[in-house]
Coordinates of C-alpha atoms and ligand atoms in Angstrom, one line a residue:
M168 CA 126.6 117.3 88.9
C169 CA 125.0 119.3 91.7
G170 CA 125.2 118.9 95.5
I171 CA 122.1 118.3 97.6
V172 CA 121.7 118.4 101.3
G173 CA 118.6 118.2 103.6
Y174 CA 118.0 118.2 107.3
T175 CA 115.1 117.4 109.6
G176 CA 115.5 117.4 113.4
P177 CA 115.6 119.5 116.6
R178 CA 118.7 121.6 115.8
E179 CA 118.9 124.8 113.7
A180 CA 118.8 123.6 110.1
G181 CA 120.5 126.7 108.5
P182 CA 124.1 126.3 109.8
I183 CA 124.0 122.5 109.3
L184 CA 122.9 122.9 105.6
I185 CA 125.5 125.6 104.9
E186 CA 128.2 123.5 106.3
G187 CA 127.0 120.6 104.2
L188 CA 127.1 122.7 101.1
R189 CA 130.6 123.7 101.9
R190 CA 131.5 120.0 101.8
L191 CA 129.7 119.6 98.5
E192 CA 131.0 122.6 96.7
Y193 CA 133.5 120.5 94.7
R194 CA 130.4 119.1 92.9
G195 CA 129.7 122.5 91.3
Y196 CA 129.5 126.1 92.2
D197 CA 127.5 128.0 89.5
S198 CA 125.0 128.9 92.2
A199 CA 123.8 128.0 95.7
G200 CA 120.5 128.1 97.4
I201 CA 118.7 127.3 100.6
A202 CA 115.1 126.8 101.7
L203 CA 114.1 126.7 105.4
V204 CA 110.7 126.1 107.0
S205 CA 110.0 127.3 110.6
E206 CA 107.8 125.2 113.0
A207 CA 105.0 127.6 112.2
G208 CA 105.3 126.7 108.5
D209 CA 106.9 129.9 107.3
L210 CA 109.1 129.4 104.3
F211 CA 112.4 131.3 103.7
V212 CA 114.2 130.9 100.4
E213 CA 117.4 132.5 99.2
K214 CA 119.5 131.7 96.2
K215 CA 122.5 133.3 94.6
A216 CA 124.5 132.8 91.4
G217 CA 128.2 132.1 92.0
K218 CA 130.0 130.4 94.8
L219 CA 128.6 129.5 98.2
A220 CA 130.1 132.7 99.7
N221 CA 127.6 134.8 97.8
L222 CA 124.7 132.9 99.4
Q223 CA 126.4 133.1 102.8
T224 CA 126.7 136.9 102.5
A225 CA 123.1 137.2 101.3
I226 CA 121.7 135.3 104.4
A227 CA 124.1 136.6 107.0
D228 CA 122.2 137.9 110.0
R229 CA 118.8 137.0 108.6
T230 CA 118.7 133.2 108.6
P231 CA 115.5 132.3 110.3
S232 CA 115.1 129.7 112.9
A233 CA 114.1 126.4 111.3
A234 CA 114.1 122.7 112.0
I235 CA 113.8 121.6 108.5
G236 CA 115.4 122.7 105.2
L237 CA 117.0 121.9 101.9
A238 CA 120.1 123.4 100.3
H239 CA 121.7 123.0 96.9
T240 CA 124.9 123.8 95.1
R241 CA 124.4 123.9 91.3
W242 CA 126.4 122.9 88.3
A243 CA 124.3 124.2 85.5
T244 CA 122.9 121.8 82.9
H245 CA 119.5 123.2 81.9
G246 CA 119.3 127.0 82.1
R247 CA 121.9 129.6 82.6
P248 CA 123.8 129.8 85.9
N249 CA 121.9 132.8 87.3
D250 CA 119.8 133.6 90.5
L251 CA 116.6 132.6 88.7
N252 CA 117.7 129.1 87.7
A253 CA 119.4 128.4 91.1
H254 CA 117.7 125.8 93.3
P255 CA 115.5 125.4 95.3
H256 CA 112.4 125.7 93.1
Q257 CA 108.8 126.0 94.2
D258 CA 105.4 125.1 92.8
C259 CA 102.6 127.7 92.1
T260 CA 101.4 127.8 95.7
G261 CA 104.9 128.1 97.3
A262 CA 104.1 125.1 99.5
I263 CA 106.4 122.6 97.8
T264 CA 110.1 123.1 97.5
V265 CA 112.4 120.9 95.4
I266 CA 116.1 120.5 94.8
H267 CA 117.5 118.2 92.2
N268 CA 120.7 116.8 90.8
G269 CA 120.5 115.2 87.3
I270 CA 118.5 115.7 84.2
I271 CA 114.8 115.1 83.6
E272 CA 114.9 114.1 79.9
N273 CA 111.2 114.6 79.2
F274 CA 111.2 118.1 80.8
R275 CA 110.0 119.9 77.7
E276 CA 106.8 117.8 77.5
L277 CA 106.3 118.0 81.2
R278 CA 106.7 121.8 81.2
D279 CA 104.4 122.2 78.2
G280 CA 101.8 120.0 79.8
L281 CA 102.0 121.9 83.1
E282 CA 101.7 125.3 81.4
A283 CA 98.7 124.1 79.4
R284 CA 97.1 123.1 82.7
G285 CA 97.6 126.6 84.0
H286 CA 100.8 126.4 86.0
T287 CA 103.3 129.3 85.9
L288 CA 106.9 128.2 85.7
T289 CA 109.3 131.0 86.5
S290 CA 112.7 129.4 85.7
E291 CA 114.3 127.7 82.7
T292 CA 115.0 124.5 84.6
D293 CA 113.8 120.9 84.3
T294 CA 113.7 120.8 88.1
E295 CA 110.8 123.3 88.5
A296 CA 108.6 120.9 86.6
I297 CA 108.9 118.4 89.5
A298 CA 107.7 120.9 92.0
H299 CA 104.5 121.6 89.9
L300 CA 103.9 117.8 89.3
V301 CA 104.1 117.3 93.1
E302 CA 101.7 120.2 93.6
E303 CA 99.2 118.5 91.2
A304 CA 99.5 115.2 92.9
Y305 CA 99.4 116.5 96.5
A306 CA 96.5 115.3 98.6
G307 CA 97.9 115.6 102.1
D308 CA 100.8 113.0 101.9
L309 CA 104.1 114.4 100.5
A310 CA 105.6 110.9 99.8
D311 CA 102.6 109.8 97.8
A312 CA 102.7 113.0 95.8
V313 CA 106.4 112.7 95.0
R314 CA 106.0 109.1 93.9
A315 CA 103.1 110.1 91.6
A316 CA 105.3 113.0 90.2
L317 CA 108.2 110.7 89.6
R318 CA 106.1 108.2 87.7
Q319 CA 105.8 110.9 85.0
C320 CA 109.6 111.7 84.9
E321 CA 112.2 110.1 82.7
G322 CA 115.9 110.6 83.2
A323 CA 118.4 110.7 85.9
Y324 CA 117.7 112.4 89.2
A325 CA 118.4 112.7 92.9
I326 CA 115.8 114.9 94.4
A327 CA 114.9 116.2 97.9
V328 CA 111.4 117.7 98.5
M329 CA 109.6 119.3 101.4
H330 CA 106.1 120.7 102.1
R331 CA 105.5 123.8 104.1
G332 CA 102.7 122.1 105.9
E333 CA 104.6 119.0 106.9
T334 CA 107.4 120.5 109.0
D335 CA 109.3 117.4 110.0
R336 CA 109.2 115.5 106.7
L337 CA 111.7 115.3 103.8
V338 CA 111.1 113.1 100.8
G339 CA 114.1 112.0 98.6
A340 CA 114.4 109.9 95.5
R341 CA 117.2 108.5 93.4
Q342 CA 117.5 107.3 89.8
N343 CA 121.0 106.9 88.4
V344 CA 122.3 109.8 90.5
P345 CA 123.7 109.3 94.0
L346 CA 121.7 110.1 97.2
V347 CA 122.4 109.0 100.7
V348 CA 120.4 109.1 103.9
G349 CA 122.1 109.9 107.3
L350 CA 120.4 108.7 110.5
G351 CA 121.3 110.7 113.6
D352 CA 120.0 110.7 117.2
G353 CA 116.5 112.1 116.7
E354 CA 117.5 113.8 113.4
A355 CA 118.0 112.8 109.8
F356 CA 119.8 114.0 106.7
L357 CA 119.7 113.6 102.9
A358 CA 122.8 114.3 100.9
S359 CA 124.5 113.7 97.5
D360 CA 127.3 112.1 99.3
V361 CA 128.4 111.4 102.8
A362 CA 131.0 114.2 102.9
A363 CA 128.1 116.6 103.6
I364 CA 126.8 114.8 106.7
L365 CA 129.9 113.1 108.2
A366 CA 130.3 115.8 110.8
H367 CA 126.9 114.8 112.3
T368 CA 126.5 111.0 111.7
R369 CA 128.3 108.0 110.4
R370 CA 125.1 105.9 110.1
V371 CA 124.2 105.9 106.4
L372 CA 121.7 104.3 104.1
F373 CA 122.9 104.2 100.5
L374 CA 119.8 104.5 98.3
E375 CA 119.6 102.5 95.1
E376 CA 118.0 103.1 91.7
G377 CA 114.3 103.8 91.9
D378 CA 114.2 104.3 95.7
V379 CA 112.0 106.9 97.3
V380 CA 112.7 107.7 101.0
D381 CA 110.2 109.2 103.4
L382 CA 112.4 110.7 106.1
R383 CA 111.5 111.9 109.6
P384 CA 113.8 112.8 112.4
W385 CA 113.2 109.4 113.9
G386 CA 113.7 107.2 110.8
A387 CA 113.4 106.4 107.2
T388 CA 110.8 104.4 105.2
I389 CA 111.9 103.4 101.7
T390 CA 109.7 102.3 98.8
N391 CA 109.9 102.2 95.0
V392 CA 108.0 104.8 92.9
E393 CA 104.9 102.6 93.0
G394 CA 105.0 102.6 96.8
A395 CA 106.1 99.0 97.3
P396 CA 108.4 98.7 100.4
R397 CA 112.2 98.3 100.0
E398 CA 114.8 97.5 102.6
R399 CA 118.3 99.1 102.7
A400 CA 120.8 98.0 105.2
E401 CA 122.4 100.6 107.4
T402 CA 126.2 101.2 106.9
L403 CA 128.6 102.6 109.4
V404 CA 130.9 104.8 107.4
D405 CA 134.4 105.2 108.8
W406 CA 135.8 107.7 106.2
S407 CA 137.6 110.9 107.2
P408 CA 135.8 114.0 105.9
E409 CA 138.6 114.4 103.3
A410 CA 138.3 110.9 102.1
A411 CA 134.5 111.3 101.9
E412 CA 134.9 114.2 99.4
K413 CA 136.7 111.8 97.3
G414 CA 133.9 109.2 97.7
G415 CA 136.2 107.0 99.8
Y416 CA 138.8 106.9 97.0
D417 CA 142.4 107.9 97.7
H418 CA 142.4 110.4 94.8
F419 CA 140.0 112.4 92.7
M420 CA 141.5 110.7 89.6
L421 CA 140.5 107.3 90.8
K422 CA 137.0 108.6 91.9
E423 CA 136.5 110.2 88.5
I424 CA 137.6 107.0 86.7
H425 CA 135.0 105.1 88.7
E426 CA 132.4 107.8 88.0
Q427 CA 132.5 107.2 84.3
P428 CA 129.4 104.9 84.0
D429 CA 127.4 107.7 85.8
A430 CA 129.1 110.4 83.8
L431 CA 128.2 108.6 80.5
R432 CA 124.6 108.1 81.7
Q433 CA 124.3 111.8 82.5
S434 CA 126.0 112.9 79.3
L435 CA 123.7 110.7 77.2
A436 CA 120.5 111.7 79.0
G437 CA 118.1 113.3 76.5
R438 CA 120.3 112.4 73.6
V439 CA 119.3 108.8 72.8
S440 CA 115.7 107.6 73.1
T441 CA 114.7 104.1 74.4
S442 CA 114.2 103.0 70.8
G443 CA 117.8 104.1 69.9
R444 CA 116.9 107.3 68.0
I445 CA 119.7 109.9 68.4
H446 CA 118.9 113.6 69.2
A447 CA 121.0 116.7 69.5
P448 CA 118.5 119.5 70.0
E449 CA 121.3 121.9 70.9
V450 CA 122.5 121.9 67.2
A451 CA 119.1 121.9 65.6
A452 CA 119.5 125.5 64.5
L453 CA 122.6 124.5 62.4
T454 CA 120.8 121.8 60.3
E455 CA 121.0 124.0 57.2
A456 CA 124.7 124.6 57.8
F457 CA 125.3 120.8 58.3
R458 CA 123.7 120.3 54.9
R459 CA 125.8 123.0 53.2
V460 CA 129.3 122.4 54.5
T461 CA 132.0 120.8 52.4
R462 CA 134.6 120.2 55.2
V463 CA 134.8 119.7 58.9
E464 CA 137.7 121.0 61.0
L465 CA 138.0 120.0 64.6
V466 CA 140.2 122.0 67.0
A467 CA 141.3 120.9 70.5
C468 CA 144.3 120.2 72.7
G469 CA 145.7 117.2 74.6
T470 CA 143.1 114.7 75.7
A471 CA 140.3 116.6 74.0
S472 CA 142.2 116.3 70.7
Y473 CA 142.3 112.5 71.0
A474 CA 138.5 112.5 71.6
A475 CA 138.2 114.8 68.6
L476 CA 140.0 112.1 66.5
V477 CA 137.1 109.8 67.2
G478 CA 134.6 112.5 66.2
A479 CA 136.5 113.2 63.0
A480 CA 136.6 109.6 62.0
A481 CA 132.9 109.2 62.7
I482 CA 132.0 112.3 60.7
Q483 CA 134.1 111.2 57.8
D484 CA 132.7 107.7 57.9
W485 CA 129.1 108.7 58.2
T486 CA 129.0 111.7 55.9
G487 CA 131.8 111.3 53.4
L488 CA 132.9 114.8 54.3
P489 CA 136.6 115.4 54.8
A490 CA 137.1 115.8 58.6
R491 CA 140.3 116.3 60.4
V492 CA 141.7 117.4 63.8
T493 CA 144.3 120.1 64.3
V494 CA 145.7 120.9 67.7
G495 CA 144.8 124.4 68.7
S496 CA 148.4 125.7 68.9
E497 CA 149.0 124.7 65.2
F498 CA 145.6 125.7 63.9
R499 CA 145.8 129.4 64.9
Y500 CA 149.0 130.2 63.1
S501 CA 148.9 127.7 60.2
P502 CA 145.1 127.7 59.7
P503 CA 143.4 125.5 57.1
P504 CA 141.4 127.3 54.5
L505 CA 138.2 128.5 56.3
D506 CA 134.9 129.9 55.0
E507 CA 131.2 129.6 55.6
N508 CA 131.3 126.1 54.1
T509 CA 133.7 124.8 56.7
L510 CA 132.2 123.5 59.9
V511 CA 134.5 124.0 62.9
I512 CA 134.1 122.0 66.1
A513 CA 136.0 123.1 69.1
V514 CA 136.4 120.5 71.8
T515 CA 137.5 121.7 75.3
Q516 CA 136.6 120.4 78.7
S517 CA 137.3 123.6 80.5
G518 CA 136.1 125.9 77.7
E519 CA 138.9 128.2 78.7
T520 CA 142.0 126.7 76.9
A521 CA 143.6 129.7 75.1
D522 CA 145.1 127.5 72.4
T523 CA 141.6 126.3 71.5
I524 CA 139.7 129.6 71.9
A525 CA 142.0 131.7 69.7
P526 CA 141.6 129.5 66.6
T527 CA 137.9 129.2 67.2
R528 CA 137.6 132.9 67.3
W529 CA 139.6 133.2 64.1
A530 CA 137.3 130.6 62.4
R531 CA 134.3 132.6 63.5
E532 CA 135.7 135.7 62.0
Q533 CA 136.1 133.8 58.7
G534 CA 132.4 133.0 58.7
C535 CA 132.6 129.3 59.7
P536 CA 129.6 127.8 61.6
I537 CA 130.9 126.7 65.0
V538 CA 129.9 124.1 67.4
A539 CA 131.6 124.0 70.8
V540 CA 131.8 120.7 72.8
T541 CA 132.6 121.6 76.4
N542 CA 131.9 120.6 80.0
T543 CA 131.7 124.2 81.4
V544 CA 128.5 126.3 81.2
G545 CA 129.3 130.0 80.8
S546 CA 132.9 129.3 79.7
A547 CA 134.7 131.4 77.1
I548 CA 134.3 128.9 74.3
T549 CA 130.5 129.1 74.5
R550 CA 130.7 132.8 73.5
E551 CA 132.6 131.9 70.3
A552 CA 130.1 129.2 69.1
N553 CA 126.8 129.2 67.2
A554 CA 125.8 126.1 69.2
V555 CA 127.1 124.4 72.3
M556 CA 126.9 120.7 73.3
F557 CA 127.7 120.2 77.0
L558 CA 129.4 117.1 78.2
Q559 CA 127.2 117.0 81.4
A560 CA 130.0 115.0 83.0
G561 CA 130.1 116.9 86.3
P562 CA 133.2 118.8 87.5
E563 CA 136.5 117.1 87.0
I564 CA 138.9 117.9 89.8
A565 CA 142.0 115.7 89.0
V566 CA 144.2 117.5 86.5
A567 CA 144.4 114.4 84.3
A568 CA 141.2 114.1 82.3
S569 CA 139.3 110.8 82.6
K570 CA 135.5 111.1 82.6
T571 CA 135.6 114.1 80.3
F572 CA 137.5 112.1 77.7
V573 CA 134.8 109.4 77.5
T574 CA 132.0 112.0 77.5
Q575 CA 133.8 114.0 74.8
V576 CA 133.8 110.9 72.7
T577 CA 130.1 110.1 73.2
T578 CA 129.1 113.8 72.7
L579 CA 131.1 114.0 69.5
I580 CA 129.5 110.7 68.3
V581 CA 126.0 112.1 68.9
L582 CA 127.1 115.3 67.0
A583 CA 128.5 113.2 64.2
A584 CA 125.2 111.3 64.0
A585 CA 123.3 114.6 64.0
I586 CA 125.4 115.9 61.1
A587 CA 125.0 112.7 59.1
K588 CA 121.2 112.7 59.8
A589 CA 120.9 116.3 58.6
R590 CA 122.7 115.3 55.4
G591 CA 120.6 112.1 54.9
S592 CA 123.7 109.9 55.1
L593 CA 122.9 107.9 58.2
G594 CA 120.2 105.2 57.6
L595 CA 117.7 104.4 60.3
E596 CA 119.2 101.0 60.8
Q597 CA 122.6 102.4 61.3
E598 CA 121.3 105.1 63.7
L599 CA 119.4 102.5 65.8
E600 CA 122.4 100.2 66.0
L601 CA 124.5 103.2 67.2
G602 CA 121.8 104.4 69.5
Q603 CA 121.4 101.0 71.2
A604 CA 125.2 100.8 71.6
L605 CA 125.2 104.3 73.3
R606 CA 122.4 103.2 75.6
A607 CA 124.4 100.1 76.6
L608 CA 127.6 102.1 77.1
P609 CA 127.3 103.1 80.8
E610 CA 126.7 99.5 81.8
A611 CA 129.6 98.4 79.6
A612 CA 131.8 101.0 81.2
A613 CA 130.8 99.6 84.7
R614 CA 131.8 96.1 83.4
A615 CA 135.1 97.4 82.1
L616 CA 135.9 98.7 85.6
E617 CA 135.1 95.3 87.0
L618 CA 137.2 93.5 84.4
A619 CA 140.2 95.7 85.2
K620 CA 140.6 94.4 88.8
D621 CA 144.0 92.9 88.0
V622 CA 145.4 96.2 86.7
P623 CA 147.0 97.3 90.0
A624 CA 149.0 94.1 90.1
M625 CA 149.9 94.5 86.4
A626 CA 151.1 98.0 87.0
E627 CA 153.4 96.7 89.7
R628 CA 154.9 94.1 87.3
Y629 CA 155.8 96.7 84.8
L630 CA 157.2 99.3 87.2
G631 CA 160.8 98.8 86.0
A632 CA 160.1 99.6 82.4
R633 CA 162.1 102.3 80.7
G634 CA 159.3 103.5 78.6
F635 CA 156.1 102.2 76.9
M636 CA 154.9 102.2 73.3
F637 CA 151.1 102.4 72.9
I638 CA 149.7 101.4 69.5
G639 CA 146.3 101.3 67.9
R640 CA 144.8 101.5 64.4
G641 CA 141.7 103.2 63.1
Y642 CA 139.2 103.8 65.9
T643 CA 141.6 102.2 68.4
L644 CA 144.4 104.7 67.8
P645 CA 142.8 107.6 69.9
G646 CA 142.6 105.2 72.8
A647 CA 146.3 104.3 72.5
L648 CA 147.2 108.0 72.3
E649 CA 145.1 108.8 75.3
G650 CA 146.5 105.8 77.2
A651 CA 150.1 107.0 76.6
L652 CA 149.3 110.6 77.5
K653 CA 147.7 109.5 80.8
L654 CA 150.7 107.3 81.7
K655 CA 153.3 110.0 81.0
E656 CA 151.4 112.8 82.7
V657 CA 150.8 111.1 86.0
S658 CA 153.6 108.5 86.2
Y659 CA 156.4 110.7 84.6
I660 CA 157.4 107.6 82.6
H661 CA 158.0 108.2 78.9
A662 CA 155.2 106.7 76.8
E663 CA 154.5 107.2 73.1
G664 CA 151.2 106.7 71.4
Y665 CA 151.6 105.6 67.8
A666 CA 149.7 104.4 64.8
A667 CA 150.5 100.6 64.8
G668 CA 151.4 100.5 61.1
E669 CA 154.0 103.3 61.7
L670 CA 156.0 101.2 64.2
K671 CA 158.1 99.6 61.5
H672 CA 158.9 103.1 60.0
G673 CA 161.1 104.0 63.0
P674 CA 159.9 103.6 66.6
I675 CA 160.2 99.9 66.5
S676 CA 163.9 100.4 67.3
L677 CA 162.9 101.5 70.8
L678 CA 161.4 98.1 71.6
D679 CA 163.2 95.6 73.8
L680 CA 162.6 93.8 77.1
E681 CA 162.5 97.2 78.9
C682 CA 160.1 98.9 76.6
P683 CA 156.7 97.0 76.5
L684 CA 154.2 97.4 73.8
V685 CA 150.6 98.3 74.9
A686 CA 148.3 97.3 72.1
V687 CA 144.7 98.6 72.0
A688 CA 143.5 95.5 70.2
T689 CA 139.7 95.7 70.6
R690 CA 137.6 94.2 67.8
S691 CA 137.7 96.4 64.7
R692 CA 137.8 96.3 60.9
V693 CA 141.6 96.4 61.1
Y694 CA 142.1 94.0 64.0
D695 CA 144.2 91.5 61.9
K696 CA 146.4 94.3 60.6
L697 CA 147.0 95.4 64.2
I698 CA 147.8 91.9 65.3
S699 CA 150.5 91.7 62.6
N700 CA 152.1 94.9 64.0
V701 CA 152.0 93.4 67.6
M702 CA 153.8 90.4 66.2
E703 CA 156.5 92.7 64.8
G704 CA 157.0 94.1 68.3
R705 CA 157.0 90.8 69.9
A706 CA 159.7 89.6 67.6
R707 CA 161.9 92.3 69.2
D708 CA 161.5 90.9 72.7
A709 CA 158.9 93.5 73.8
R710 CA 156.5 92.3 76.4
V711 CA 152.9 92.9 75.2
I712 CA 150.0 94.2 77.2
A713 CA 146.8 93.9 75.1
V714 CA 143.4 95.6 75.7
A715 CA 141.1 93.2 74.0
T716 CA 137.4 92.5 73.5
E717 CA 135.8 89.8 75.8
G718 CA 135.7 86.6 73.9
D719 CA 138.8 87.1 71.8
Q720 CA 140.3 83.6 72.0
G721 CA 143.5 84.2 70.1
I722 CA 144.9 87.3 71.9
G723 CA 146.2 85.3 74.9
R724 CA 148.7 83.5 72.6
I725 CA 150.5 86.8 71.7
A726 CA 150.1 89.0 74.7
D727 CA 151.9 88.6 78.1
D728 CA 149.0 90.3 79.8
V729 CA 145.4 90.9 78.6
V730 CA 142.9 93.3 80.0
W731 CA 139.4 92.6 78.7
V732 CA 136.7 95.1 77.9
P733 CA 133.1 94.4 76.7
E734 CA 132.1 94.4 73.1
T735 CA 130.6 97.6 71.7
H736 CA 130.1 99.6 68.5
E737 CA 133.5 100.1 66.9
A738 CA 133.2 103.9 67.0
L739 CA 132.6 103.7 70.7
S740 CA 135.4 101.3 71.5
P741 CA 137.9 104.0 72.7
V742 CA 135.4 104.8 75.6
L743 CA 135.9 101.3 77.0
A744 CA 139.5 100.7 76.0
V745 CA 140.7 103.7 77.8
I746 CA 139.3 102.6 81.2
P747 CA 142.0 100.0 82.0
L748 CA 144.7 102.3 80.6
Q749 CA 143.6 105.1 82.9
L750 CA 143.8 102.7 85.8
F751 CA 147.2 101.5 84.6
A752 CA 148.5 105.1 84.6
Y753 CA 146.9 105.8 88.0
Y754 CA 148.4 102.7 89.8
T755 CA 151.8 103.2 88.2
A756 CA 151.8 106.8 89.4
V757 CA 150.7 105.8 92.9
A758 CA 153.4 103.1 93.1
R759 CA 156.0 105.7 92.2
G760 CA 154.7 108.0 95.0
N761 CA 153.6 110.8 92.6
D762 CA 151.0 113.5 93.3
V763 CA 148.4 111.9 91.1
D764 CA 145.7 114.6 91.3
Q765 CA 148.1 117.5 90.6
P766 CA 151.1 116.2 88.6
R767 CA 154.1 118.3 88.4
N768 CA 154.2 121.1 85.8
L769 CA 150.6 120.8 84.8
A770 CA 147.4 122.9 85.3
K771 CA 143.8 121.9 84.9
S772 CA 142.9 124.9 82.7
V773 CA 145.6 126.3 80.4
T774 CA 144.7 129.9 79.8
V775 CA 147.9 131.0 78.2
E776 CA 149.0 130.4 74.6
Ligands
LIG78 C1 145.3 115.6 79.9 C2 144.6 116.9 80.0 C3 145.0 117.9 78.9 C4 143.7 118.7 78.5 C5 144.2 119.8 77.6 C6 143.0 120.6 77.0 O1 144.8 114.8 81.0 O2 143.7 117.1 80.8 O3 145.7 117.3 77.9 O4 142.9 117.8 77.7 O5 144.9 120.8 78.3 O6 142.1 121.0 78.0 P1 140.6 121.4 77.7 O7 139.9 120.2 77.3 O8 140.1 122.0 79.0 O9 140.6 122.4 76.6

């Protein structure tokens, strides 16, 4: 998730763009860059790895006068976070400048084609390919050239483009990644979100999928990539700058919960083809190791360990290899037997969790092949691994994890499929069924958010509860564990996550009118067994909240409250089931007046053992 800002108008572009970047820095800060064009058509570009302050130092006292420009703050996906890969990027002639947020999935083919046609690409990025495609298509009209370039691109993007010879014109486009247009008095803006432009205008056009905007200081013309006109209504935004950074939501946690469809889309980009084939090019070099290993050990903490449970179940199901999860703090000092035939998978959002890094390092020293699954490019865990799969979920600001849980699950599912494919244990039909379910998942997550509209009222109804018991079985258990963790960490109400069948072995004694049962009862192979466990709780007067699959006719008879989620592949069900539970935790915490984004006693990255 990167931040984009562009300006065209009579004022000095440089300071406006730098101020815009400052507002967008929460979206990522691996590098920052700016490109400015003077009225005479002179181009100035500066880009620096690291935070915006590095760029500001580099351009202090030498920012040229310019009435048009683009600026970018990067959160690395393709290519290391260094000066070279920082945006903006140019074509061979230096006339075209591009900034981009998102992932161009077919970038390898595009780059190969461009190089074969004589272009010289200087960075490792997917973005640079766009600049060269625009160069090839340019015949005097930038918007036409951008549309022609985009017709060759697959994936998710928000881009902003300018041409040195067209000194009042910006072209922007959006596909599954946000981009807004700001309309001022004789000036215009492009930005990833309104936070970047709110100081200058409140008149905004929210672009939609497939829109291309041709922007001049006096107005915007919108088309699709084929050039057919599109209309977008102007919105008057009345958010404060602080609210705008949170996308209009009251807290980052709520924003990040609602970002999950987009986070899933970004995370899956390049990993599932339109036909449903599943790819994990990042681990291709480990194919031999995947064939050789006899066991799989996953190591992680907290939320990441619950996502790892889904990964372990899928690996075991699809390969027959024993696969288990051990929390990092136990793994290091009571390690399982480790050797070159044990595949170790370290799962960590931050990539900096000491409890996860230490055992991973230990496993590496024992000769284990290691895959890291993390959200953070350049983080410590990436140096311990033979291969890294990035979540591509964008920065998560709220301490309580949400979008990184769902993208950890999908990334691990893709990894599980890659291991099974390498071992020849995942048939084509099974792969395509899973691939299609993955492709449908972002839309299903959006629907799960819609279906959860009654959760705030439900949270109010259960505010007096003494504690909550969350239960699940098989693939629904990790969702129950994560739901309980979310509730306790932000609401400070005790909640336990338990294997449903274990209730009767002890914790059932906790259940009464004041201790409701939250059953993750989505469709699964063990649905009937789980329902029997719910009935056991109900018989002890516990009120029952069920998360159930749409169309489940029977659940209403045994649950006091039902929250519906769409049907999906069983292995992916925790992704959807967790959404209403995240919202339940959030609204409970808000009703109790807690600091939702920074709950007491917690830290986003736990770098001590
Ligand atoms: C819960 C939460 C924590 C983290 C855990 C591991 O919402 O965020 O439980 O999941 O501290 O952190 P990472 O994934 O950064 O290793």
